[in-house]
XYZ file of C-alpha atoms in Angstrom:
752
model
C 82.296 -131.726 42.076
C 84.227 -134.948 41.639
C 88.010 -135.067 41.863
C 88.378 -135.792 38.159
C 86.160 -132.814 37.337
C 88.355 -130.534 39.439
C 91.432 -131.777 37.591
C 89.724 -131.179 34.261
C 88.826 -127.661 35.402
C 92.411 -127.021 36.460
C 93.792 -128.243 33.135
C 91.401 -125.985 31.212
C 92.434 -122.825 33.077
C 94.971 -120.377 31.672
C 98.118 -119.628 33.652
C 96.794 -116.151 34.457
C 93.488 -117.565 35.693
C 95.315 -120.060 37.883
C 97.501 -117.377 39.417
C 94.507 -115.224 40.216
C 93.032 -118.040 42.303
C 96.030 -117.528 44.608
C 95.358 -113.820 45.095
C 93.311 -112.407 47.966
C 91.923 -108.870 48.060
C 90.588 -106.880 51.006
C 86.858 -106.327 50.997
C 87.346 -102.608 50.542
C 88.498 -103.380 46.998
C 84.883 -104.215 46.208
C 83.428 -101.349 48.202
C 85.741 -98.355 47.645
C 88.869 -97.144 45.871
C 91.241 -99.003 48.135
C 94.958 -99.055 47.368
C 96.170 -102.643 47.772
C 99.768 -103.065 48.912
C 102.116 -103.340 45.935
C 99.576 -102.619 43.172
C 101.106 -100.287 40.644
C 98.203 -99.033 38.551
C 94.443 -98.891 38.133
C 94.412 -101.474 35.334
C 96.140 -104.050 37.542
C 93.712 -103.299 40.317
C 90.700 -103.748 38.026
C 92.018 -107.110 36.803
C 92.546 -108.293 40.366
C 89.033 -107.299 41.329
C 87.586 -109.335 38.466
C 89.824 -112.385 38.831
C 91.162 -112.690 42.417
C 90.110 -115.975 43.994
C 89.283 -114.795 47.505
C 88.393 -111.747 49.546
C 88.537 -110.906 53.236
C 86.561 -108.480 55.329
C 83.169 -108.489 53.604
C 80.039 -109.527 55.489
C 76.308 -109.274 54.943
C 74.391 -111.932 53.036
C 72.891 -109.607 50.446
C 76.197 -107.866 49.796
C 78.019 -111.204 49.486
C 75.428 -112.549 47.066
C 75.613 -109.455 44.862
C 79.417 -109.509 44.737
C 79.442 -113.256 44.101
C 76.944 -112.981 41.231
C 78.878 -110.213 39.504
C 82.206 -111.963 40.042
C 81.100 -115.372 38.741
C 79.469 -113.829 35.689
C 82.841 -112.434 34.634
C 85.050 -115.294 35.795
C 86.078 -117.405 32.750
C 85.079 -120.718 34.348
C 82.498 -119.246 36.749
C 84.582 -120.335 39.720
C 83.105 -118.838 42.888
C 84.852 -116.242 45.011
C 85.857 -117.300 48.537
C 84.815 -114.994 51.421
C 86.910 -114.886 54.601
C 86.724 -112.863 57.827
C 88.354 -112.672 61.259
C 85.704 -114.301 63.432
C 87.932 -114.633 66.488
C 85.697 -114.849 69.557
C 82.310 -113.963 68.214
C 80.388 -112.739 65.205
C 77.241 -111.147 66.580
C 77.148 -113.066 69.851
C 80.596 -112.406 71.325
C 82.218 -114.816 73.764
C 85.122 -114.174 76.137
C 88.372 -113.454 74.319
C 90.432 -116.598 73.622
C 92.680 -115.924 76.627
C 89.540 -115.829 78.756
C 88.352 -119.056 77.168
C 91.698 -120.609 78.113
C 90.882 -119.704 81.728
C 87.862 -122.020 81.650
C 90.106 -125.090 81.245
C 87.086 -126.509 79.419
C 87.509 -127.238 75.688
C 83.771 -127.757 75.329
C 83.251 -124.062 76.118
C 85.385 -123.137 73.110
C 83.773 -125.778 70.892
C 80.263 -124.523 71.646
C 81.327 -120.922 71.148
C 82.995 -121.644 67.813
C 79.908 -123.554 66.666
C 77.688 -120.543 67.356
C 80.176 -118.169 65.742
C 80.263 -120.350 62.630
C 76.477 -120.530 62.426
C 76.086 -116.755 62.621
C 79.025 -116.014 60.312
C 77.942 -118.499 57.638
C 74.447 -117.031 57.503
C 76.079 -113.609 57.126
C 78.076 -114.732 54.083
C 81.363 -115.912 55.608
C 82.954 -119.186 54.489
C 86.359 -119.113 56.238
C 87.409 -117.712 59.608
C 90.983 -116.775 60.497
C 90.819 -118.655 63.780
C 92.009 -120.262 66.008
C 95.244 -118.481 66.884
C 97.406 -121.232 68.354
C 100.531 -119.219 69.113
C 102.046 -120.201 72.449
C 102.261 -116.968 74.485
C 104.609 -116.314 77.383
C 105.254 -112.574 77.226
C 102.451 -110.296 78.436
C 104.042 -107.337 76.631
C 102.812 -108.812 73.336
C 99.327 -107.485 72.656
C 98.181 -110.537 70.744
C 98.230 -112.765 73.815
C 94.524 -111.835 73.974
C 93.958 -114.077 70.926
C 95.704 -117.150 72.356
C 94.571 -119.556 75.055
C 97.796 -119.214 77.011
C 101.318 -120.281 77.896
C 100.929 -124.058 78.007
C 101.285 -126.328 74.928
C 98.842 -128.953 76.203
C 96.063 -126.524 77.146
C 96.645 -124.588 73.930
C 96.237 -127.739 71.861
C 93.115 -128.903 73.686
C 91.345 -125.545 73.359
C 92.356 -124.814 69.761
C 91.421 -128.255 68.467
C 88.023 -127.842 70.134
C 87.591 -124.546 68.289
C 88.416 -126.233 64.990
C 85.757 -128.871 65.632
C 83.237 -126.193 66.546
C 83.858 -124.077 63.462
C 83.946 -126.954 60.975
C 81.551 -129.527 62.391
C 81.505 -132.837 60.577
C 81.228 -131.273 57.119
C 82.287 -127.764 56.117
C 79.789 -127.851 53.247
C 77.104 -127.626 55.934
C 75.598 -124.126 55.782
C 76.007 -123.785 59.556
C 79.782 -124.250 59.518
C 82.866 -122.558 58.108
C 86.445 -123.586 57.419
C 88.950 -122.866 60.190
C 92.410 -121.362 59.684
C 95.141 -122.126 62.217
C 97.488 -119.203 62.770
C 100.230 -118.017 62.904
C 102.706 -120.655 61.747
C 105.062 -120.653 63.506
C 106.438 -119.347 66.788
C 104.865 -115.891 66.502
C 104.174 -115.802 70.260
C 107.917 -115.672 70.948
C 108.495 -112.330 69.213
C 111.527 -110.598 70.696
C 110.696 -108.167 73.536
C 106.993 -108.809 72.958
C 106.966 -106.554 69.881
C 104.665 -107.375 67.001
C 106.051 -108.299 63.561
C 109.439 -108.964 65.138
C 112.171 -111.561 64.951
C 111.893 -114.871 66.827
C 114.904 -116.685 68.248
C 114.042 -120.289 69.163
C 116.188 -123.375 69.229
C 114.789 -126.271 67.240
C 114.380 -128.060 70.575
C 112.169 -125.302 72.015
C 110.275 -124.945 68.741
C 109.480 -128.622 68.459
C 109.083 -129.477 72.130
C 106.923 -126.482 73.084
C 105.735 -124.228 70.288
C 104.708 -126.662 67.545
C 102.536 -128.875 69.742
C 99.457 -126.656 69.699
C 99.565 -126.174 65.935
C 99.963 -129.904 65.453
C 96.907 -130.624 67.594
C 94.755 -128.093 65.731
C 95.945 -129.312 62.323
C 95.251 -132.867 63.479
C 91.681 -131.815 64.296
C 91.201 -131.179 60.581
C 91.703 -127.430 60.133
C 91.391 -126.685 56.427
C 93.740 -123.682 56.331
C 96.947 -122.546 58.017
C 98.271 -118.970 58.005
C 101.943 -118.026 57.912
C 103.302 -115.790 60.665
C 104.846 -112.338 60.295
C 108.032 -113.171 62.190
C 111.346 -114.551 61.087
C 112.634 -117.833 62.472
C 116.321 -118.684 62.141
C 116.595 -115.524 60.061
C 113.940 -116.632 57.554
C 110.511 -114.952 57.240
C 107.846 -117.611 57.666
C 106.242 -116.976 54.272
C 109.515 -117.971 52.622
C 110.564 -120.722 55.021
C 110.533 -123.911 52.947
C 111.746 -126.104 55.847
C 108.979 -124.847 58.119
C 106.168 -125.059 55.582
C 107.040 -128.037 53.425
C 109.041 -130.251 55.782
C 107.342 -129.544 59.111
C 103.797 -128.519 58.190
C 103.208 -130.537 55.030
C 105.273 -133.671 55.653
C 105.512 -134.095 59.412
C 102.072 -132.715 60.321
C 100.478 -134.149 57.156
C 98.713 -130.892 56.365
C 97.179 -130.981 52.876
C 94.966 -127.892 53.092
C 95.413 -124.292 51.984
C 98.371 -122.274 53.272
C 97.660 -118.543 53.240
C 99.992 -115.680 54.066
C 99.086 -113.103 56.682
C 98.240 -109.603 55.430
C 101.043 -108.438 53.165
C 103.501 -110.971 54.592
C 104.868 -112.126 51.226
C 105.627 -108.560 50.191
C 107.168 -107.876 53.586
C 110.021 -110.228 52.756
C 111.429 -107.229 50.864
C 111.761 -104.842 53.861
C 112.990 -107.809 55.911
C 115.896 -107.910 53.458
C 115.177 -111.526 52.542
C 113.993 -110.709 49.005
C 115.226 -107.873 46.807
C 111.795 -107.216 45.260
C 108.257 -108.595 44.956
C 109.291 -110.924 42.147
C 111.855 -112.664 44.324
C 109.383 -112.661 47.211
C 106.810 -114.418 45.019
C 109.369 -117.058 44.022
C 110.365 -117.716 47.627
C 106.755 -117.959 48.800
C 105.471 -120.312 46.111
C 108.510 -122.545 46.588
C 107.804 -122.583 50.330
C 104.282 -123.753 49.546
C 102.220 -120.621 50.263
C 98.983 -121.016 48.319
C 97.325 -117.608 48.776
C 98.984 -114.187 48.736
C 96.977 -111.969 51.072
C 96.769 -108.369 49.909
C 99.913 -107.857 47.842
C 100.547 -108.065 44.102
C 103.513 -110.406 44.557
C 101.838 -113.384 42.853
C 99.557 -111.483 40.493
C 102.314 -109.386 38.951
C 105.184 -111.862 38.931
C 104.297 -115.557 38.899
C 103.435 -115.765 35.208
C 106.805 -114.351 34.186
C 108.635 -116.520 36.726
C 106.977 -119.652 35.320
C 107.463 -118.641 31.691
C 111.171 -118.048 32.293
C 111.564 -121.391 34.046
C 112.551 -119.796 37.352
C 109.487 -121.356 39.019
C 108.217 -124.843 38.219
C 104.667 -124.685 36.863
C 103.822 -127.768 38.908
C 104.037 -125.632 42.059
C 101.334 -123.364 40.644
C 99.058 -126.302 39.816
C 99.508 -127.801 43.283
C 98.571 -124.524 44.962
C 95.571 -123.857 42.712
C 94.263 -127.386 43.194
C 94.361 -126.938 46.968
C 92.334 -123.726 46.650
C 89.834 -125.412 44.309
C 89.536 -128.360 46.683
C 88.690 -125.990 49.534
C 86.004 -124.284 47.480
C 84.658 -127.656 46.438
C 84.632 -129.025 49.978
C 82.719 -125.940 51.092
C 80.135 -126.805 48.427
C 80.601 -123.505 46.607
C 80.308 -124.998 43.121
C 76.775 -126.075 44.018
C 75.919 -123.167 46.348
C 78.315 -120.250 45.851
C 76.678 -118.425 48.779
C 77.272 -121.274 51.265
C 73.759 -120.831 52.639
C 74.111 -117.092 53.229
C 70.698 -115.615 53.916
C 69.660 -112.282 55.406
C 66.449 -113.843 56.703
C 68.262 -116.778 58.261
C 70.894 -114.499 59.798
C 68.240 -112.306 61.397
C 66.464 -115.393 62.685
C 69.450 -117.066 64.335
C 71.803 -114.271 65.292
C 72.142 -113.228 68.928
C 69.503 -115.767 69.909
C 68.503 -116.471 73.492
C 70.205 -119.867 73.276
C 73.442 -118.323 71.968
C 73.432 -115.696 74.688
C 72.882 -118.400 77.296
C 75.988 -120.262 76.088
C 77.982 -117.011 76.055
C 76.829 -116.153 79.589
C 77.932 -119.557 80.827
C 81.320 -119.072 79.149
C 81.777 -115.746 80.951
C 80.982 -117.264 84.343
C 83.487 -120.065 83.789
C 86.227 -117.716 82.555
C 86.371 -115.428 85.605
C 89.438 -115.983 87.798
C 89.172 -115.116 91.502
C 92.662 -114.225 92.763
C 91.888 -112.926 96.250
C 88.900 -113.243 98.576
C 89.710 -112.154 102.124
C 87.142 -112.821 104.842
C 84.640 -113.935 102.192
C 84.227 -110.501 100.650
C 82.553 -112.333 97.780
C 79.855 -113.250 97.063
C 78.179 -109.925 97.804
C 76.074 -109.887 100.952
C 75.635 -106.232 101.898
C 72.544 -104.119 101.278
C 74.334 -101.007 100.028
C 76.645 -101.666 97.089
C 78.560 -99.093 95.087
C 79.379 -100.053 91.514
C 82.232 -97.698 90.658
C 84.742 -97.362 87.844
C 84.863 -96.828 84.081
C 83.954 -100.474 83.451
C 80.799 -100.379 85.574
C 78.836 -99.162 82.562
C 81.286 -99.768 79.701
C 79.775 -101.336 76.558
C 83.092 -102.266 74.924
C 83.611 -105.518 76.792
C 84.884 -107.317 73.685
C 88.393 -107.230 72.243
C 89.539 -105.345 69.167
C 89.178 -108.648 67.284
C 85.387 -108.815 67.590
C 84.854 -107.123 64.247
C 81.185 -107.737 63.558
C 79.379 -107.053 66.804
C 77.089 -104.206 67.754
C 78.451 -102.856 71.090
C 74.984 -101.647 72.011
C 73.918 -105.265 72.423
C 76.519 -105.782 75.144
C 75.171 -106.136 78.670
C 77.135 -104.048 81.170
C 77.487 -104.904 84.853
C 75.257 -101.949 85.669
C 72.551 -103.232 83.346
C 72.825 -106.766 84.728
C 72.454 -105.447 88.274
C 69.409 -103.416 87.230
C 67.689 -106.541 85.919
C 67.762 -108.211 89.357
C 64.231 -108.102 90.735
C 65.281 -107.350 94.311
C 67.858 -104.690 93.415
C 67.207 -100.971 93.137
C 69.749 -99.310 90.871
C 70.605 -95.609 90.917
C 73.113 -93.548 88.955
C 75.395 -91.653 91.307
C 73.427 -90.264 94.265
C 70.243 -89.711 92.286
C 67.493 -91.136 94.489
C 64.687 -90.863 91.971
C 63.463 -93.733 89.785
C 65.486 -96.882 90.377
C 65.890 -99.269 87.453
C 64.792 -101.892 89.499
C 69.829 -112.684 93.992
C 70.241 -109.675 96.515
C 67.074 -109.045 98.468
C 66.297 -105.385 99.206
C 69.709 -104.293 97.937
C 70.468 -100.824 96.659
C 73.181 -100.464 94.005
C 74.499 -97.012 93.196
C 76.725 -96.392 90.214
C 79.509 -93.874 89.623
C 82.017 -93.807 86.786
C 84.881 -92.454 88.891
C 87.317 -91.840 86.027
C 87.912 -92.169 82.320
C 89.537 -95.384 81.117
C 92.679 -93.676 79.812
C 94.696 -90.789 81.161
C 93.667 -87.396 79.814
C 97.225 -86.242 79.242
C 98.221 -88.849 76.674
C 96.993 -90.377 73.435
C 99.001 -93.564 73.975
C 96.721 -96.521 73.325
C 93.624 -94.471 72.465
C 91.230 -96.613 70.483
C 88.744 -95.657 67.817
C 86.278 -97.798 69.772
C 86.696 -95.667 72.892
C 83.300 -94.542 74.158
C 84.503 -92.046 76.766
C 84.224 -88.345 76.471
C 87.990 -88.576 76.610
C 88.570 -85.187 78.165
C 85.856 -85.689 80.741
C 86.283 -83.924 84.067
C 88.055 -86.607 86.102
C 87.969 -84.462 89.202
C 84.185 -84.306 89.023
C 83.968 -88.045 88.363
C 86.237 -88.803 91.302
C 84.271 -86.571 93.685
C 81.044 -88.328 92.753
C 82.693 -91.729 93.280
C 83.916 -90.694 96.715
C 80.398 -89.686 97.769
C 78.945 -92.987 96.571
C 81.760 -94.994 98.201
C 81.203 -93.299 101.571
C 77.550 -94.369 101.450
C 78.228 -98.012 100.527
C 78.911 -101.105 102.595
C 80.841 -102.641 99.668
C 82.530 -100.957 96.729
C 82.805 -103.034 93.544
C 85.503 -101.243 91.583
C 85.547 -101.967 87.841
C 88.928 -101.165 86.263
C 90.815 -102.295 83.184
C 92.684 -101.749 79.965
C 91.124 -99.794 77.150
C 89.878 -101.988 74.312
C 92.674 -100.603 72.137
C 95.436 -101.603 74.542
C 95.339 -105.333 73.712
C 95.328 -106.940 70.282
C 97.431 -106.668 67.151
C 100.002 -103.858 67.125
C 99.489 -103.093 70.841
C 102.808 -104.144 72.328
C 103.364 -102.478 75.702
C 106.525 -101.991 77.754
C 104.309 -100.752 80.617
C 101.582 -103.268 81.477
C 100.065 -101.367 84.388
C 96.637 -99.785 84.514
C 96.418 -96.114 83.500
C 97.365 -93.635 86.223
C 93.887 -92.138 86.321
C 92.422 -95.514 87.275
C 95.118 -96.179 89.868
C 94.331 -92.817 91.468
C 90.699 -93.894 91.644
C 91.722 -97.216 93.193
C 93.781 -95.634 95.976
C 91.031 -93.136 96.759
C 88.475 -95.931 96.960
C 90.750 -97.920 99.268
C 90.866 -94.981 101.681
C 87.072 -94.793 101.805
C 85.637 -98.270 101.145
C 84.576 -100.403 104.080
C 84.999 -103.395 101.788
C 86.682 -103.220 98.363
C 86.069 -105.754 95.568
C 88.218 -105.066 92.500
C 87.381 -106.347 89.024
C 90.027 -106.161 86.275
C 89.076 -106.179 82.577
C 92.089 -107.083 80.465
C 93.378 -108.908 77.427
C 96.720 -109.768 78.995
C 98.366 -110.375 82.382
C 99.031 -107.048 84.077
C 101.436 -105.659 86.620
C 98.869 -105.098 89.355
C 100.989 -102.910 91.664
C 99.346 -102.819 95.136
C 95.878 -103.859 93.986
C 96.099 -107.465 95.289
C 97.088 -106.695 98.874
C 94.794 -103.670 99.175
C 91.677 -105.350 97.759
C 89.389 -107.485 99.880
C 88.603 -109.467 96.737
C 90.201 -109.410 93.286
C 88.819 -111.006 90.132
C 90.114 -111.065 86.546
C 87.272 -110.608 84.039
C 89.325 -110.594 80.775
C 87.437 -109.176 77.746
C 84.195 -111.043 78.444
C 82.055 -110.193 75.413
C 78.398 -109.360 74.966
C 77.158 -111.302 78.001
C 79.915 -109.968 80.234
C 77.640 -108.073 82.601
C 75.311 -111.006 83.128
C 78.064 -113.543 83.718
C 79.992 -111.296 86.086
C 76.883 -110.366 88.097
C 76.025 -114.068 88.397
C 79.403 -114.659 90.062
C 79.399 -111.503 92.196
C 76.037 -112.423 93.687
C 76.867 -116.076 94.293
C 74.529 -117.548 91.716
C 77.645 -119.197 90.306
C 80.934 -119.899 92.078
C 84.021 -118.792 90.120
C 86.025 -121.667 88.683
C 88.459 -120.054 86.228
C 92.197 -120.750 86.323
C 94.934 -118.516 84.952
C 96.050 -119.561 81.447
C 99.020 -117.183 81.731
C 101.171 -116.304 84.721
C 100.777 -112.813 86.200
C 104.114 -111.141 87.049
C 105.032 -108.980 90.022
C 106.593 -106.483 87.612
C 106.984 -106.295 83.849
C 110.745 -106.873 84.112
C 110.034 -110.565 84.772
C 108.542 -111.004 81.295
C 108.532 -113.446 79.618
C 107.486 -115.523 82.635
C 105.897 -118.974 82.524
C 105.568 -121.959 84.830
C 107.115 -124.652 82.607
C 110.569 -123.109 82.376
C 113.812 -125.078 82.354
C 115.618 -125.904 85.545
C 118.987 -124.313 86.179
C 122.328 -125.406 87.582
C 122.117 -122.769 90.287
C 118.534 -122.701 91.514
C 117.587 -120.151 94.136
C 117.153 -121.985 97.475
C 113.783 -121.854 99.211
C 115.501 -120.716 102.428
C 118.908 -119.366 103.290
C 121.397 -117.202 101.367
C 120.781 -116.908 97.626
C 123.937 -115.189 96.400
C 125.348 -116.557 93.136
C 122.098 -118.317 92.241
C 119.489 -117.597 89.576
C 117.594 -114.676 91.101
C 116.553 -111.037 90.905
C 117.823 -108.537 93.452
C 114.553 -106.626 93.516
C 111.698 -109.122 93.065
C 110.942 -112.837 93.376
C 111.723 -115.276 90.597
C 108.236 -116.741 90.582
C 105.017 -115.284 89.231
C 102.757 -113.279 91.487
C 99.919 -115.529 90.374
C 101.000 -118.716 88.573
C 99.521 -120.629 85.671
C 96.561 -122.738 86.764
C 95.769 -120.605 89.831
C 92.248 -119.541 90.765
C 89.987 -119.578 93.821
C 86.350 -120.557 94.327
C 83.724 -119.623 96.938
C 84.525 -122.721 98.952
C 87.598 -124.614 100.148
C 88.903 -127.902 98.827
C 91.175 -130.555 100.241
C 93.206 -132.969 98.153
C 94.743 -136.230 99.311
C 98.267 -137.389 98.584
C 98.881 -138.776 95.122
C 98.552 -142.538 94.975
C 99.918 -144.614 92.086
C 98.591 -148.075 91.353
C 102.206 -149.037 90.531
C 105.510 -147.219 90.238
C 106.989 -148.753 87.092
C 105.909 -148.171 83.501
C 107.129 -150.281 80.592
C 108.293 -148.453 77.491
C 108.008 -151.580 75.398
C 104.318 -152.253 76.120
C 102.140 -149.735 74.280
C 99.081 -150.568 76.387
C 100.859 -150.179 79.722
C 99.834 -147.324 82.010
C 100.078 -146.039 85.556
C 96.993 -144.621 87.231
C 97.501 -141.633 89.533
C 94.623 -140.976 91.927
C 93.645 -138.373 94.507
C 90.553 -137.767 96.588
C 89.142 -134.236 96.346
C 86.827 -133.003 99.094
C 84.744 -129.841 99.303
C 85.504 -128.715 102.865
C 83.552 -125.460 102.648
C 79.933 -124.366 102.736
C 79.157 -123.820 99.039
C 78.891 -126.018 95.968
C 81.693 -125.265 93.530
C 83.809 -126.607 90.684
C 87.512 -127.313 91.110
C 89.971 -128.017 88.303
C 92.308 -130.862 89.212
C 95.558 -130.595 87.268
C 98.147 -133.264 86.408
C 101.776 -132.268 85.889
C 104.836 -134.419 85.173
C 108.540 -133.717 85.670
C 111.249 -135.689 83.893
C 113.921 -135.880 86.597
C 116.802 -136.356 84.146
C 116.922 -136.452 80.368
C 119.250 -136.142 77.405
C 118.195 -132.483 77.269
C 117.316 -130.219 80.178
C 113.607 -130.607 80.846
C 110.958 -128.198 82.189
C 110.318 -128.073 85.934
C 106.767 -129.285 85.245
C 104.505 -129.874 82.266
C 100.721 -130.005 82.252
C 99.561 -133.385 80.970
C 95.902 -133.488 81.955
C 93.104 -131.799 83.876
C 89.608 -132.636 85.069
C 86.886 -130.373 86.428
C 84.830 -131.712 89.330
C 81.776 -130.098 90.892
C 81.222 -130.991 94.528
C 78.598 -130.150 97.118
C 79.726 -129.132 100.621
C 81.199 -132.168 102.349
C 81.191 -134.236 99.155
C 84.301 -136.154 98.028
C 85.270 -137.702 94.717
C 88.195 -139.703 93.482
C 89.912 -138.213 90.447
C 92.217 -140.439 88.410
C 94.596 -139.860 85.526
C 96.212 -142.495 83.334
C 99.905 -141.944 82.627
C 101.175 -143.533 79.424
C 104.598 -143.722 77.796
C 103.400 -141.362 75.063
C 102.924 -138.588 77.647
C 106.628 -138.786 78.500
C 107.950 -138.175 75.002
C 109.956 -135.113 74.065
C 112.446 -133.934 71.447
C 115.541 -135.852 72.512
C 119.206 -135.107 71.907
C 119.022 -137.519 68.965
C 116.396 -135.225 67.364
C 113.633 -137.736 67.824
C 110.262 -137.355 69.519
C 110.666 -140.181 71.988
C 110.659 -141.111 75.659
C 113.725 -142.070 77.674
C 114.018 -144.573 80.484
C 114.439 -143.056 83.907
C 112.683 -141.475 86.863
C 109.698 -139.153 86.770
C 107.620 -137.216 89.275
C 103.873 -136.771 88.910
C 102.098 -133.843 90.569
C 98.343 -133.544 91.081
C 96.908 -130.354 92.512
C 94.901 -127.202 91.944
C 97.582 -125.098 90.212
C 101.066 -125.330 88.709
C 102.939 -124.765 91.983
C 101.474 -127.818 93.695
C 104.006 -130.033 95.488
C 101.585 -132.941 95.936
C 103.656 -135.601 94.191
C 104.693 -139.224 93.750
C 107.541 -140.819 91.790
C 107.627 -143.552 89.154
C 110.096 -145.072 86.710
C 109.960 -145.737 82.982
C 111.750 -148.964 82.144
C 112.816 -150.481 78.840
């Protein structure tokens, strides 16, 4: 539809019809008698169902088509309904959780994954996904860190913008793509004490210099929607924050797409104490520029009266409705209201061999090897025990993989059983193996439940355990299998319901029942390889020093078993790097590498009284951002700069920093070379280091390669004391290494 036709349509709509385009209902409104937040009576509900402009949570091509047909037949101008869903890290084919994708340090992994997700979701009737989540996350207590790609603004921006490109392609009208929604704007990852739906206290400097960068990059990639966050910022709930939405998002970031609230967020301005009732909440939200009210009656019940009384300018309504109509038009819904949804096409393309291959590769690249003493990995022994609740666990996704069938997930046990030279047995049963590692026997024992039997804390509806299983029996069986084995691969982790929305945790350790299993296995195992499945950094207690090898597997998705087995057996060398720092203990949270310097730094040696320190643990992370091992060793040369002065006045000027990376081991592997910069003195205190670039290099044993990074004036800009995003003349230090604690550095100067 042409622009002038959209304007004509808008001008022909009644005020009520316009308002209803700004209302979103949950899918259950079309499938059951669902009580929508704030709806007073059945008549209001029936009107919403017939007139609301969008719906979330419905999938299935035939169902979508039937609902769309009935809706458009009753809609005064036959405007199509818009279907949205949380497609976060997979639709049918599920990829590693976003935090795991961050560990790949490879934006192309996220782009390919998002492209496949969009293809499957679109065929299943979805037109908009509520992804990517671009919240910068630095506190592992917050359960939603699983949805982010980590603690660094640069990495976050690179990965999220790649997701946007994957979801949307070159044209969102294409039946194989969907519109992306950047969330949650803004600063949601800084919720106080890591508690969901909480207040955020950020200076404008921290907000602009750190937290807004990822959103800006994703919006710049062309995301068609942005979602408001649940938190307050400077005492103002985001859905009513005019400065944040109109000045920052609309004007500074040049966002002209649809702004949608999170679930119930407009109505929640009332319990926040920011609005006295839903009418005032509606006024605040529309004035802030929120186009769609998700799942409250704030707009539907109040906007018409607010406009009629002159308390809200009718132009604000027209602007919002036109943005919604533009989105529907750009998706091609006026020509094809189903956006290519097809049951036959969905069944043909979903969970295809090609999609699973991409997902398997993503898993392999996401795994982070933290310890590997005396080359415990890759596996070499003939008798391997696969022990732990995650050895055969199907729920390898996160709680935000809403559309998958867990039965399609490949467990580690199943992946091992597919190896042609492996005989697989359950427990000590010697009959009928399920039958890489030649002539290897793998025996499997569960060892424990995932969660402790004496508590319901964190129990998930997805939990597949017989929750009150006999842990003593499971442990005895595991001991017998461990005594037989040359190597024990112990598969531990969080329950699926312990990471995600509304899963804030003050205790980020593994359940006691699993730790008991770990200590018992350490007593028995000749060699102990520990795998950790998690959606957040954990307090690992004594697992690192007592394991011969330790690997973080995140929530790996449907191809988790295959990808992990590929790495365990040496078919693929691990290459993942931590996208979030792992603490020694939870009391260090929030902990992140790019913190500010202090006037009293703790000395590396000597007395540390009256300096910034803890009495009972180190200041630094146990495992820092960017850290991860491979199956070989690498050497890196000193940083060399082609010159040591950069001109601020010449836009084309640059300094090239170079290193030579050499594979000094016996296996081919990929190393991620990381570039960090420190501003040695500025008009505001600057972070100790900031990631500014990275490059992955695959080298054969003995092979060397030069890796170079260009440093430009633009990379040195920050939010200065004059409230400008600018660079300042002075001295800088560039670091190039394999993680964020590298001290391989050289200095240069920025001159006027």
